[in-house]
Amino acid sequence: MSDSYVVTGGAGYAGGVVAAHLLEAGHRVTVVDDLSTGFREAVPAGAEFIEGRVQDAAKWLDPSCDAVLHFAAFSQVGESVAKPEKYWENNVGGTMALLAAMRSAGVRRLVFSSTAATYGEPVGTPITEADPTAPTSPYGASKLAVDHMIAGECAAHGLGAVSLRYFNVAGAYGSCGERHDPESHLIPLVLQVALGRREAISVFGDDYPTPDGTCVRDYIHVADLAEAHLLALDAAAPGEHLVCNLGNGNGFSVREVIETVREVTGHPVPEVVAARRAGDPAVLVASAATAHERLGWRPSRADLAGIVSDAWKFAQQFAQQREEGRS
Ligand SMILES: NC(=O)c1ccc[n+]([C@@H]2O[C@H](COP(=O)([O-])OP(=O)(O)OC[C@H]3O[C@@H](n4cnc5c(N)ncnc54)[C@H](O)[C@@H]3O)[C@@H](O)[C@H]2O)c1
């Protein structure tokens, strides 16, 4: 059946890939994005595009929408520490306006991009949704506040919602890939070294209690993430707020990522060991058992070399486009 979906933040990395998957499944898609960190050309062909803010949802949301997939947010942890008010206004204020507009228009299903940053320092590994949430940054706190806001909306007003707590989203899907500016994610940063745009990659701490001393993270392919969103739309049940971690349940160390980039790109990728960053836990790995059980989701692209190789294809394409744009 063809449904009509609004994707907020669909000119960004994850939202663009999910919008492309919805279109491929035969749905109608409207992307709403203010292009604050996104790019018009990341909106997939076939989607309607509204340049606008989530804060103004009452102006663009109408009752013909079957569900909202809400990606629009700021997501730089460091920036959120320096400018917390920017994160509360956008992530919390924006979602509050969106929920009010959904209530008025009678749109009763929501899938929200939550994050592993809601947990803070983990109490064990892998992390389950029952673990304590104690975010260590205003970014994580703003996302956790939104999760609470959505829970209240479900209980009081019958919204059906799924919060997907992403771990590290990576890889690319066709012409949609990661191009955050500034970039803070490890794989695109290491690929910048392979492309000659950066001299070396910094390894923040190599004395963690992990097999090679570097931090371990759970990388999930953006196409696997997209499939989870389509399943979450089907799973959203009136009055229920379902929270699911999205990760592979398998961690890779910073050094393993760098080594995989060397293998995939054939570039030596120099590394420089730097001091640990405050608030970086040694290991962040998801238990995805809830997503398996409740959504029927299983990642099919968990192999790190495959993730890096898709990201590398996109990084090369993107570098070439930049060069052509300059000439
Ligand atoms: N990429 C990851 O690894 C990761 C991990 C955990 C959670 N998340 C969450 O997933 C979502 C998408 O992340 P991403 O990596 O694709 O980020 P992104 O910056 O590429 O995309 C966010 C998009 O939202 C838009 N936007 C921001 N505020 C807006 C507003 N008020 N109104 C309209 N548009 C607005 C931006 O222009 C951008 O296109 C975010 O909510 C982020 O917190 C991402």
mmCIF file of C-alpha atoms and ligand atoms in Angstrom:
data_model
loop_
_atom_site.group_PDB
_atom_site.id
_atom_site.type_symbol
_atom_site.label_atom_id
_atom_site.label_comp_id
_atom_site.label_asym_id
_atom_site.label_seq_id
_atom_site.Cartn_x
_atom_site.Cartn_y
_atom_site.Cartn_z
ATOM 1 C CA MET A 1 0.000 0.000 0.000
ATOM 2 C CA SER A 2 1.282 3.473 -0.838
ATOM 3 C CA ASP A 3 1.401 5.856 2.132
ATOM 4 C CA SER A 4 2.302 9.491 2.434
ATOM 5 C CA TYR A 5 5.219 10.299 4.720
ATOM 6 C CA VAL A 6 6.923 13.458 5.924
ATOM 7 C CA VAL A 7 10.672 13.125 6.503
ATOM 8 C CA THR A 8 12.074 15.998 8.570
ATOM 9 C CA GLY A 9 15.814 16.407 8.017
ATOM 10 C CA GLY A 10 15.612 14.485 4.722
ATOM 11 C CA ALA A 11 18.311 16.692 3.162
ATOM 12 C CA GLY A 12 20.753 15.217 5.682
ATOM 13 C CA TYR A 13 22.667 11.947 5.696
ATOM 14 C CA ALA A 14 20.360 9.427 7.403
ATOM 15 C CA GLY A 15 17.102 11.165 6.447
ATOM 16 C CA GLY A 16 18.088 11.281 2.766
ATOM 17 C CA VAL A 17 18.823 7.547 2.683
ATOM 18 C CA VAL A 18 15.576 6.681 4.486
ATOM 19 C CA ALA A 19 13.595 8.954 2.124
ATOM 20 C CA ALA A 20 15.159 7.098 -0.840
ATOM 21 C CA HIS A 21 14.119 3.728 0.663
ATOM 22 C CA LEU A 22 10.537 4.944 1.236
ATOM 23 C CA LEU A 23 10.303 6.096 -2.405
ATOM 24 C CA GLU A 24 11.705 2.770 -3.616
ATOM 25 C CA ALA A 25 8.995 1.003 -1.581
ATOM 26 C CA GLY A 26 6.392 3.001 -3.545
ATOM 27 C CA HIS A 27 5.462 5.607 -0.909
ATOM 28 C CA ARG A 28 4.956 9.347 -1.352
ATOM 29 C CA VAL A 29 7.571 11.408 0.487
ATOM 30 C CA THR A 30 7.721 15.048 1.483
ATOM 31 C CA VAL A 31 11.075 16.189 2.845
ATOM 32 C CA VAL A 32 11.045 19.189 5.167
ATOM 33 C CA ASP A 33 14.477 20.616 5.891
ATOM 34 C CA ASP A 34 15.875 24.055 6.657
ATOM 35 C CA LEU A 35 19.244 23.140 5.078
ATOM 36 C CA SER A 36 21.055 24.241 8.257
ATOM 37 C CA THR A 37 23.377 21.215 8.033
ATOM 38 C CA GLY A 38 21.803 19.465 5.026
ATOM 39 C CA PHE A 39 22.027 19.869 1.265
ATOM 40 C CA ARG A 40 19.275 20.329 -1.296
ATOM 41 C CA GLU A 41 20.921 17.781 -3.616
ATOM 42 C CA ALA A 42 20.773 15.100 -0.905
ATOM 43 C CA VAL A 43 16.954 15.042 -1.201
ATOM 44 C CA PRO A 44 16.208 12.029 -3.407
ATOM 45 C CA ALA A 45 14.568 12.564 -6.793
ATOM 46 C CA GLY A 46 10.846 11.912 -6.531
ATOM 47 C CA ALA A 47 10.436 13.484 -3.085
ATOM 48 C CA GLU A 48 8.583 16.750 -2.688
ATOM 49 C CA PHE A 49 10.803 19.312 -0.943
ATOM 50 C CA ILE A 50 9.706 22.019 1.479
ATOM 51 C CA GLU A 51 12.452 24.313 2.740
ATOM 52 C CA GLY A 52 11.250 24.982 6.249
ATOM 53 C CA ARG A 53 11.803 24.487 9.939
ATOM 54 C CA VAL A 54 10.324 21.831 12.189
ATOM 55 C CA GLN A 55 9.453 24.683 14.546
ATOM 56 C CA ASP A 56 6.921 25.805 11.883
ATOM 57 C CA ALA A 57 5.328 22.370 11.484
ATOM 58 C CA ALA A 58 1.823 23.853 11.945
ATOM 59 C CA LYS A 59 2.333 25.635 8.596
ATOM 60 C CA TRP A 60 3.297 22.624 6.487
ATOM 61 C CA LEU A 61 1.843 19.498 8.142
ATOM 62 C CA ASP A 62 -1.570 18.437 6.907
ATOM 63 C CA PRO A 63 -3.907 15.508 7.665
ATOM 64 C CA SER A 64 -3.017 13.676 4.416
ATOM 65 C CA CYS A 65 0.270 12.647 6.089
ATOM 66 C CA ASP A 66 0.219 9.045 7.389
ATOM 67 C CA ALA A 67 3.315 9.340 9.564
ATOM 68 C CA VAL A 68 6.326 11.526 10.298
ATOM 69 C CA LEU A 69 9.929 10.313 10.353
ATOM 70 C CA HIS A 70 11.754 12.900 12.434
ATOM 71 C CA PHE A 71 15.508 13.224 11.758
ATOM 72 C CA ALA A 72 15.854 17.018 11.904
ATOM 73 C CA ALA A 73 18.174 17.985 14.750
ATOM 74 C CA PHE A 74 21.605 19.298 15.559
ATOM 75 C CA SER A 75 23.957 16.482 16.489
ATOM 76 C CA GLN A 76 27.482 17.747 17.228
ATOM 77 C CA VAL A 77 28.348 16.668 20.781
ATOM 78 C CA GLY A 78 31.176 19.221 21.220
ATOM 79 C CA GLU A 79 29.113 22.109 19.896
ATOM 80 C CA SER A 80 26.290 21.155 22.253
ATOM 81 C CA VAL A 81 28.642 21.580 25.223
ATOM 82 C CA ALA A 82 29.635 25.066 24.023
ATOM 83 C CA LYS A 83 26.123 26.157 22.959
ATOM 84 C CA PRO A 84 23.582 24.089 24.889
ATOM 85 C CA GLU A 85 20.782 26.600 24.227
ATOM 86 C CA LYS A 86 21.092 25.938 20.482
ATOM 87 C CA TYR A 87 20.393 22.243 21.131
ATOM 88 C CA TRP A 88 17.439 22.780 23.466
ATOM 89 C CA GLU A 89 15.843 25.235 21.034
ATOM 90 C CA ASN A 90 16.260 23.050 17.976
ATOM 91 C CA ASN A 91 16.022 19.482 19.206
ATOM 92 C CA VAL A 92 13.519 19.942 22.024
ATOM 93 C CA GLY A 93 11.707 23.113 20.873
ATOM 94 C CA GLY A 94 11.458 21.807 17.299
ATOM 95 C CA THR A 95 10.023 18.464 18.398
ATOM 96 C CA MET A 96 7.533 20.133 20.754
ATOM 97 C CA ALA A 97 6.174 22.158 17.828
ATOM 98 C CA LEU A 98 6.103 19.055 15.640
ATOM 99 C CA LEU A 99 4.129 17.026 18.202
ATOM 100 C CA ALA A 100 1.603 19.854 18.594
ATOM 101 C CA ALA A 101 1.138 20.080 14.811
ATOM 102 C CA MET A 102 0.754 16.291 14.557
ATOM 103 C CA ARG A 103 -1.922 16.388 17.272
ATOM 104 C CA SER A 104 -3.831 19.153 15.454
ATOM 105 C CA ALA A 105 -3.590 17.473 12.052
ATOM 106 C CA GLY A 106 -4.442 14.026 13.432
ATOM 107 C CA VAL A 107 -1.149 12.455 12.320
ATOM 108 C CA ARG A 108 -0.797 9.549 14.708
ATOM 109 C CA ARG A 109 2.473 7.758 13.898
ATOM 110 C CA LEU A 110 6.063 8.893 14.478
ATOM 111 C CA VAL A 111 9.525 7.407 14.068
ATOM 112 C CA PHE A 112 12.191 9.409 15.884
ATOM 113 C CA SER A 113 15.990 9.451 15.479
ATOM 114 C CA SER A 114 17.221 8.984 19.031
ATOM 115 C CA THR A 115 20.790 8.124 19.905
ATOM 116 C CA ALA A 116 23.183 5.997 21.951
ATOM 117 C CA ALA A 117 24.242 9.319 23.521
ATOM 118 C CA THR A 118 21.091 9.109 25.708
ATOM 119 C CA TYR A 119 22.827 6.391 27.783
ATOM 120 C CA GLY A 120 26.050 8.240 28.608
ATOM 121 C CA GLU A 121 28.733 6.119 30.284
ATOM 122 C CA PRO A 122 27.460 2.525 29.887
ATOM 123 C CA VAL A 123 26.990 0.307 32.936
ATOM 124 C CA GLY A 124 27.720 -2.819 30.899
ATOM 125 C CA THR A 125 28.045 -4.160 27.395
ATOM 126 C CA PRO A 126 26.093 -4.616 25.184
ATOM 127 C CA ILE A 127 23.787 -1.711 26.058
ATOM 128 C CA THR A 128 20.092 -2.578 26.381
ATOM 129 C CA GLU A 129 17.118 -0.193 26.401
ATOM 130 C CA ALA A 130 16.583 -1.039 30.095
ATOM 131 C CA ASP A 131 19.999 0.386 31.012
ATOM 132 C CA PRO A 132 20.111 3.713 32.865
ATOM 133 C CA THR A 133 20.079 6.877 30.782
ATOM 134 C CA ALA A 134 22.571 9.470 32.017
ATOM 135 C CA PRO A 135 23.686 11.534 29.021
ATOM 136 C CA THR A 136 27.047 13.277 29.318
ATOM 137 C CA SER A 137 26.332 16.097 26.819
ATOM 138 C CA PRO A 138 23.529 18.578 26.134
ATOM 139 C CA TYR A 139 23.086 16.815 22.781
ATOM 140 C CA GLY A 140 22.360 13.472 24.505
ATOM 141 C CA ALA A 141 20.221 15.212 27.119
ATOM 142 C CA SER A 142 18.158 16.976 24.442
ATOM 143 C CA LYS A 143 17.499 13.675 22.657
ATOM 144 C CA LEU A 144 16.562 11.975 25.930
ATOM 145 C CA ALA A 145 14.186 14.859 26.729
ATOM 146 C CA VAL A 146 12.517 14.289 23.352
ATOM 147 C CA ASP A 147 12.180 10.568 24.092
ATOM 148 C CA HIS A 148 10.389 11.477 27.339
ATOM 149 C CA MET A 149 8.205 14.016 25.524
ATOM 150 C CA ILE A 150 7.181 11.379 22.984
ATOM 151 C CA ALA A 151 6.409 8.857 25.746
ATOM 152 C CA GLY A 152 4.011 11.371 27.302
ATOM 153 C CA GLU A 153 2.376 12.103 23.945
ATOM 154 C CA CYS A 154 1.767 8.383 23.385
ATOM 155 C CA ALA A 155 0.322 7.841 26.851
ATOM 156 C CA ALA A 156 -1.878 10.944 26.905
ATOM 157 C CA HIS A 157 -2.916 11.360 23.267
ATOM 158 C CA GLY A 158 -2.608 7.928 21.663
ATOM 159 C CA LEU A 159 0.373 8.627 19.411
ATOM 160 C CA GLY A 160 2.102 5.467 18.150
ATOM 161 C CA ALA A 161 5.852 6.083 18.176
ATOM 162 C CA VAL A 162 9.157 4.318 17.827
ATOM 163 C CA SER A 163 12.397 5.923 19.019
ATOM 164 C CA LEU A 164 15.347 4.323 17.284
ATOM 165 C CA ARG A 165 18.547 4.813 19.256
ATOM 166 C CA TYR A 166 21.240 4.779 16.595
ATOM 167 C CA PHE A 167 24.786 3.829 17.440
ATOM 168 C CA ASN A 168 27.377 4.909 14.795
ATOM 169 C CA VAL A 169 25.715 5.248 11.424
ATOM 170 C CA ALA A 170 28.157 4.635 8.586
ATOM 171 C CA GLY A 171 28.512 3.643 4.928
ATOM 172 C CA ALA A 172 26.623 5.143 2.011
ATOM 173 C CA TYR A 173 23.707 4.301 -0.213
ATOM 174 C CA GLY A 174 24.284 5.141 -3.871
ATOM 175 C CA SER A 175 24.848 8.862 -4.110
ATOM 176 C CA CYS A 176 23.788 9.485 -0.472
ATOM 177 C CA GLY A 177 26.649 9.537 1.981
ATOM 178 C CA GLU A 178 28.148 11.337 4.923
ATOM 179 C CA ARG A 179 29.227 14.939 4.319
ATOM 180 C CA HIS A 180 28.877 16.613 7.696
ATOM 181 C CA ASP A 181 30.681 19.940 7.995
ATOM 182 C CA PRO A 182 32.542 19.946 10.297
ATOM 183 C CA GLU A 183 32.910 16.160 10.161
ATOM 184 C CA SER A 184 33.200 14.430 13.513
ATOM 185 C CA HIS A 185 32.606 10.787 12.580
ATOM 186 C CA LEU A 186 35.561 8.425 12.412
ATOM 187 C CA ILE A 187 35.068 6.655 9.058
ATOM 188 C CA PRO A 188 34.638 9.803 6.895
ATOM 189 C CA LEU A 189 37.533 11.433 8.771
ATOM 190 C CA VAL A 190 39.863 8.501 8.051
ATOM 191 C CA LEU A 191 38.698 8.559 4.432
ATOM 192 C CA GLN A 192 39.663 12.248 4.252
ATOM 193 C CA VAL A 193 43.216 11.152 5.091
ATOM 194 C CA ALA A 194 43.071 8.544 2.315
ATOM 195 C CA LEU A 195 41.893 11.274 -0.071
ATOM 196 C CA GLY A 196 44.806 13.538 0.901
ATOM 197 C CA ARG A 197 42.538 16.149 2.458
ATOM 198 C CA ARG A 198 43.937 15.583 5.953
ATOM 199 C CA GLU A 199 47.506 14.582 6.865
ATOM 200 C CA ALA A 200 46.852 12.050 9.593
ATOM 201 C CA ILE A 201 44.069 10.657 11.744
ATOM 202 C CA SER A 202 44.098 11.385 15.454
ATOM 203 C CA VAL A 203 43.578 8.419 17.760
ATOM 204 C CA PHE A 204 42.210 9.827 20.996
ATOM 205 C CA GLY A 205 43.707 7.494 23.589
ATOM 206 C CA ASP A 206 45.346 4.088 23.083
ATOM 207 C CA ASP A 207 45.350 3.048 26.726
ATOM 208 C CA TYR A 208 41.701 2.060 27.124
ATOM 209 C CA PRO A 209 40.876 -1.371 28.604
ATOM 210 C CA THR A 210 40.126 -2.813 25.133
ATOM 211 C CA PRO A 211 42.074 -5.451 23.133
ATOM 212 C CA ASP A 212 44.193 -2.869 21.242
ATOM 213 C CA GLY A 213 43.799 0.033 23.686
ATOM 214 C CA THR A 214 41.577 2.137 21.404
ATOM 215 C CA CYS A 215 37.847 2.834 21.794
ATOM 216 C CA VAL A 216 35.356 0.317 20.448
ATOM 217 C CA ARG A 217 32.182 1.430 18.655
ATOM 218 C CA ASP A 218 29.237 -0.252 16.952
ATOM 219 C CA TYR A 219 28.952 0.755 13.259
ATOM 220 C CA ILE A 220 25.625 0.273 11.526
ATOM 221 C CA HIS A 221 25.268 0.546 7.747
ATOM 222 C CA VAL A 222 22.942 3.394 6.774
ATOM 223 C CA ALA A 223 20.968 1.076 4.451
ATOM 224 C CA ASP A 224 20.341 -1.352 7.341
ATOM 225 C CA LEU A 225 19.250 1.659 9.394
ATOM 226 C CA ALA A 226 16.825 2.642 6.626
ATOM 227 C CA GLU A 227 15.270 -0.817 6.593
ATOM 228 C CA ALA A 228 14.674 -0.547 10.344
ATOM 229 C CA HIS A 229 12.732 2.688 9.771
ATOM 230 C CA LEU A 230 10.349 1.038 7.317
ATOM 231 C CA LEU A 231 9.754 -1.787 9.806
ATOM 232 C CA ALA A 232 9.277 0.748 12.630
ATOM 233 C CA LEU A 233 6.497 2.469 10.661
ATOM 234 C CA ASP A 234 4.614 -0.850 10.608
ATOM 235 C CA ALA A 235 5.344 -1.519 14.293
ATOM 236 C CA ALA A 236 4.108 1.869 15.613
ATOM 237 C CA ALA A 237 0.969 1.060 17.633
ATOM 238 C CA PRO A 238 -1.477 3.649 19.043
ATOM 239 C CA GLY A 239 -0.638 4.637 22.609
ATOM 240 C CA GLU A 240 2.729 2.850 22.619
ATOM 241 C CA HIS A 241 6.227 4.326 22.707
ATOM 242 C CA LEU A 242 8.664 1.653 21.637
ATOM 243 C CA VAL A 243 12.394 2.315 22.127
ATOM 244 C CA CYS A 244 14.863 0.210 20.126
ATOM 245 C CA ASN A 245 18.634 0.351 19.915
ATOM 246 C CA LEU A 246 19.972 0.138 16.370
ATOM 247 C CA GLY A 247 23.421 -1.351 16.080
ATOM 248 C CA ASN A 248 25.068 -4.531 14.897
ATOM 249 C CA GLY A 249 25.784 -5.793 18.392
ATOM 250 C CA ASN A 250 29.404 -6.005 17.344
ATOM 251 C CA GLY A 251 32.132 -3.478 18.038
ATOM 252 C CA PHE A 252 35.197 -2.409 16.067
ATOM 253 C CA SER A 253 38.107 -0.505 17.563
ATOM 254 C CA VAL A 254 39.418 2.778 16.183
ATOM 255 C CA ARG A 255 42.558 0.907 15.047
ATOM 256 C CA GLU A 256 40.480 -1.770 13.291
ATOM 257 C CA VAL A 257 38.622 0.968 11.409
ATOM 258 C CA ILE A 258 41.888 2.642 10.372
ATOM 259 C CA GLU A 259 43.372 -0.689 9.282
ATOM 260 C CA THR A 260 40.229 -1.497 7.254
ATOM 261 C CA VAL A 261 40.460 1.899 5.539
ATOM 262 C CA ARG A 262 44.103 1.113 4.648
ATOM 263 C CA GLU A 263 43.037 -2.216 3.149
ATOM 264 C CA VAL A 264 40.045 -0.818 1.226
ATOM 265 C CA THR A 265 41.747 2.328 -0.121
ATOM 266 C CA GLY A 266 45.359 1.132 -0.486
ATOM 267 C CA HIS A 267 46.457 4.353 1.269
ATOM 268 C CA PRO A 268 48.930 4.160 4.218
ATOM 269 C CA VAL A 269 46.763 6.460 6.478
ATOM 270 C CA PRO A 270 49.213 7.879 9.045
ATOM 271 C CA GLU A 271 47.899 8.055 12.605
ATOM 272 C CA VAL A 272 48.810 10.255 15.546
ATOM 273 C CA VAL A 273 48.016 9.228 19.116
ATOM 274 C CA ALA A 274 46.467 12.081 21.098
ATOM 275 C CA ALA A 275 45.122 12.397 24.642
ATOM 276 C CA ARG A 276 41.786 10.801 25.510
ATOM 277 C CA ARG A 277 38.759 13.064 24.987
ATOM 278 C CA ALA A 278 36.656 13.776 28.054
ATOM 279 C CA GLY A 279 33.488 11.690 28.147
ATOM 280 C CA ASP A 280 34.566 9.065 25.565
ATOM 281 C CA PRO A 281 33.535 5.656 26.965
ATOM 282 C CA ALA A 282 35.873 2.742 26.182
ATOM 283 C CA VAL A 283 33.192 0.565 24.576
ATOM 284 C CA LEU A 284 29.774 1.458 23.111
ATOM 285 C CA VAL A 285 28.034 -1.569 21.643
ATOM 286 C CA ALA A 286 24.282 -2.038 21.237
ATOM 287 C CA SER A 287 22.141 -4.961 22.126
ATOM 288 C CA ALA A 288 19.771 -4.965 19.159
ATOM 289 C CA ALA A 289 17.598 -7.741 20.645
ATOM 290 C CA THR A 290 14.542 -5.456 20.938
ATOM 291 C CA ALA A 291 14.808 -4.385 17.289
ATOM 292 C CA HIS A 292 15.097 -8.067 16.302
ATOM 293 C CA GLU A 293 12.096 -9.109 18.405
ATOM 294 C CA ARG A 294 9.745 -6.151 17.969
ATOM 295 C CA LEU A 295 10.595 -4.943 14.464
ATOM 296 C CA GLY A 296 11.800 -8.213 12.943
ATOM 297 C CA TRP A 297 14.941 -6.288 11.940
ATOM 298 C CA ARG A 298 18.277 -7.928 11.240
ATOM 299 C CA PRO A 299 21.213 -6.033 9.789
ATOM 300 C CA SER A 300 22.548 -7.588 6.602
ATOM 301 C CA ARG A 301 25.570 -5.340 6.014
ATOM 302 C CA ALA A 302 27.436 -5.747 9.316
ATOM 303 C CA ASP A 303 30.815 -6.409 7.727
ATOM 304 C CA LEU A 304 33.192 -3.474 8.377
ATOM 305 C CA ALA A 305 35.036 -3.793 5.040
ATOM 306 C CA GLY A 306 31.701 -3.529 3.193
ATOM 307 C CA ILE A 307 30.645 -0.473 5.214
ATOM 308 C CA VAL A 308 34.007 1.239 4.602
ATOM 309 C CA SER A 309 34.026 0.331 0.939
ATOM 310 C CA ASP A 310 30.557 1.916 0.371
ATOM 311 C CA ALA A 311 31.666 5.028 2.279
ATOM 312 C CA TRP A 312 34.880 5.146 0.192
ATOM 313 C CA LYS A 313 32.943 5.041 -3.104
ATOM 314 C CA PHE A 314 30.810 7.945 -1.915
ATOM 315 C CA ALA A 315 33.801 9.926 -0.588
ATOM 316 C CA GLN A 316 35.565 9.614 -3.962
ATOM 317 C CA GLN A 317 32.426 10.642 -5.897
ATOM 318 C CA PHE A 318 31.900 13.587 -3.584
ATOM 319 C CA ALA A 319 35.554 14.706 -3.817
ATOM 320 C CA GLN A 320 35.289 14.596 -7.610
ATOM 321 C CA GLN A 321 32.086 16.681 -7.569
ATOM 322 C CA ARG A 322 33.824 19.258 -5.366
ATOM 323 C CA GLU A 323 36.743 19.422 -7.793
ATOM 324 C CA GLU A 324 34.401 19.830 -10.785
ATOM 325 C CA GLY A 325 32.497 22.528 -8.892
ATOM 326 C CA ARG A 326 35.766 24.427 -8.388
ATOM 327 C CA SER A 327 36.999 24.172 -11.994
HETATM 328 N N1 LIG B 1 24.784 9.993 12.027
HETATM 329 C C1 LIG B 1 24.844 9.318 13.171
HETATM 330 O O1 LIG B 1 25.764 8.527 13.399
HETATM 331 C C2 LIG B 1 23.747 9.482 14.210
HETATM 332 C C3 LIG B 1 23.838 8.741 15.399
HETATM 333 C C4 LIG B 1 22.826 8.878 16.354
HETATM 334 C C5 LIG B 1 21.733 9.688 16.095
HETATM 335 N N2 LIG B 1 21.678 10.411 14.947
HETATM 336 C C6 LIG B 1 20.514 11.291 14.726
HETATM 337 O O2 LIG B 1 20.018 11.057 13.428
HETATM 338 C C7 LIG B 1 19.505 12.269 12.864
HETATM 339 C C8 LIG B 1 20.118 12.509 11.512
HETATM 340 O O3 LIG B 1 21.534 12.565 11.635
HETATM 341 P P1 LIG B 1 22.462 12.864 10.375
HETATM 342 O O4 LIG B 1 23.779 12.290 10.671
HETATM 343 O O5 LIG B 1 21.742 12.473 9.140
HETATM 344 O O6 LIG B 1 22.559 14.458 10.498
HETATM 345 P P2 LIG B 1 22.477 15.585 9.363
HETATM 346 O O7 LIG B 1 23.001 16.836 9.989
HETATM 347 O O8 LIG B 1 23.114 15.090 8.107
HETATM 348 O O9 LIG B 1 20.905 15.736 9.109
HETATM 349 C C9 LIG B 1 20.057 16.528 9.903
HETATM 350 C C10 LIG B 1 19.169 17.322 8.950
HETATM 351 O O10 LIG B 1 18.200 18.062 9.706
HETATM 352 C C11 LIG B 1 18.099 19.386 9.181
HETATM 353 N N3 LIG B 1 17.609 20.236 10.290
HETATM 354 C C12 LIG B 1 18.204 20.472 11.477
HETATM 355 N N4 LIG B 1 17.408 21.228 12.249
HETATM 356 C C13 LIG B 1 16.268 21.477 11.532
HETATM 357 C C14 LIG B 1 15.054 22.161 11.793
HETATM 358 N N5 LIG B 1 14.844 22.779 12.953
HETATM 359 N N6 LIG B 1 14.102 22.171 10.837
HETATM 360 C C15 LIG B 1 14.286 21.559 9.634
HETATM 361 N N7 LIG B 1 15.414 20.887 9.336
HETATM 362 C C16 LIG B 1 16.394 20.838 10.275
HETATM 363 C C17 LIG B 1 19.496 19.725 8.691
HETATM 364 O O11 LIG B 1 19.521 20.734 7.719
HETATM 365 C C18 LIG B 1 19.944 18.354 8.129
HETATM 366 O O12 LIG B 1 19.609 18.220 6.762
HETATM 367 C C19 LIG B 1 19.779 13.371 13.885
HETATM 368 O O13 LIG B 1 18.600 13.578 14.620
HETATM 369 C C20 LIG B 1 20.869 12.767 14.766
HETATM 370 O O14 LIG B 1 20.805 13.278 16.080
HETATM 371 C C21 LIG B 1 22.661 10.320 13.989
#
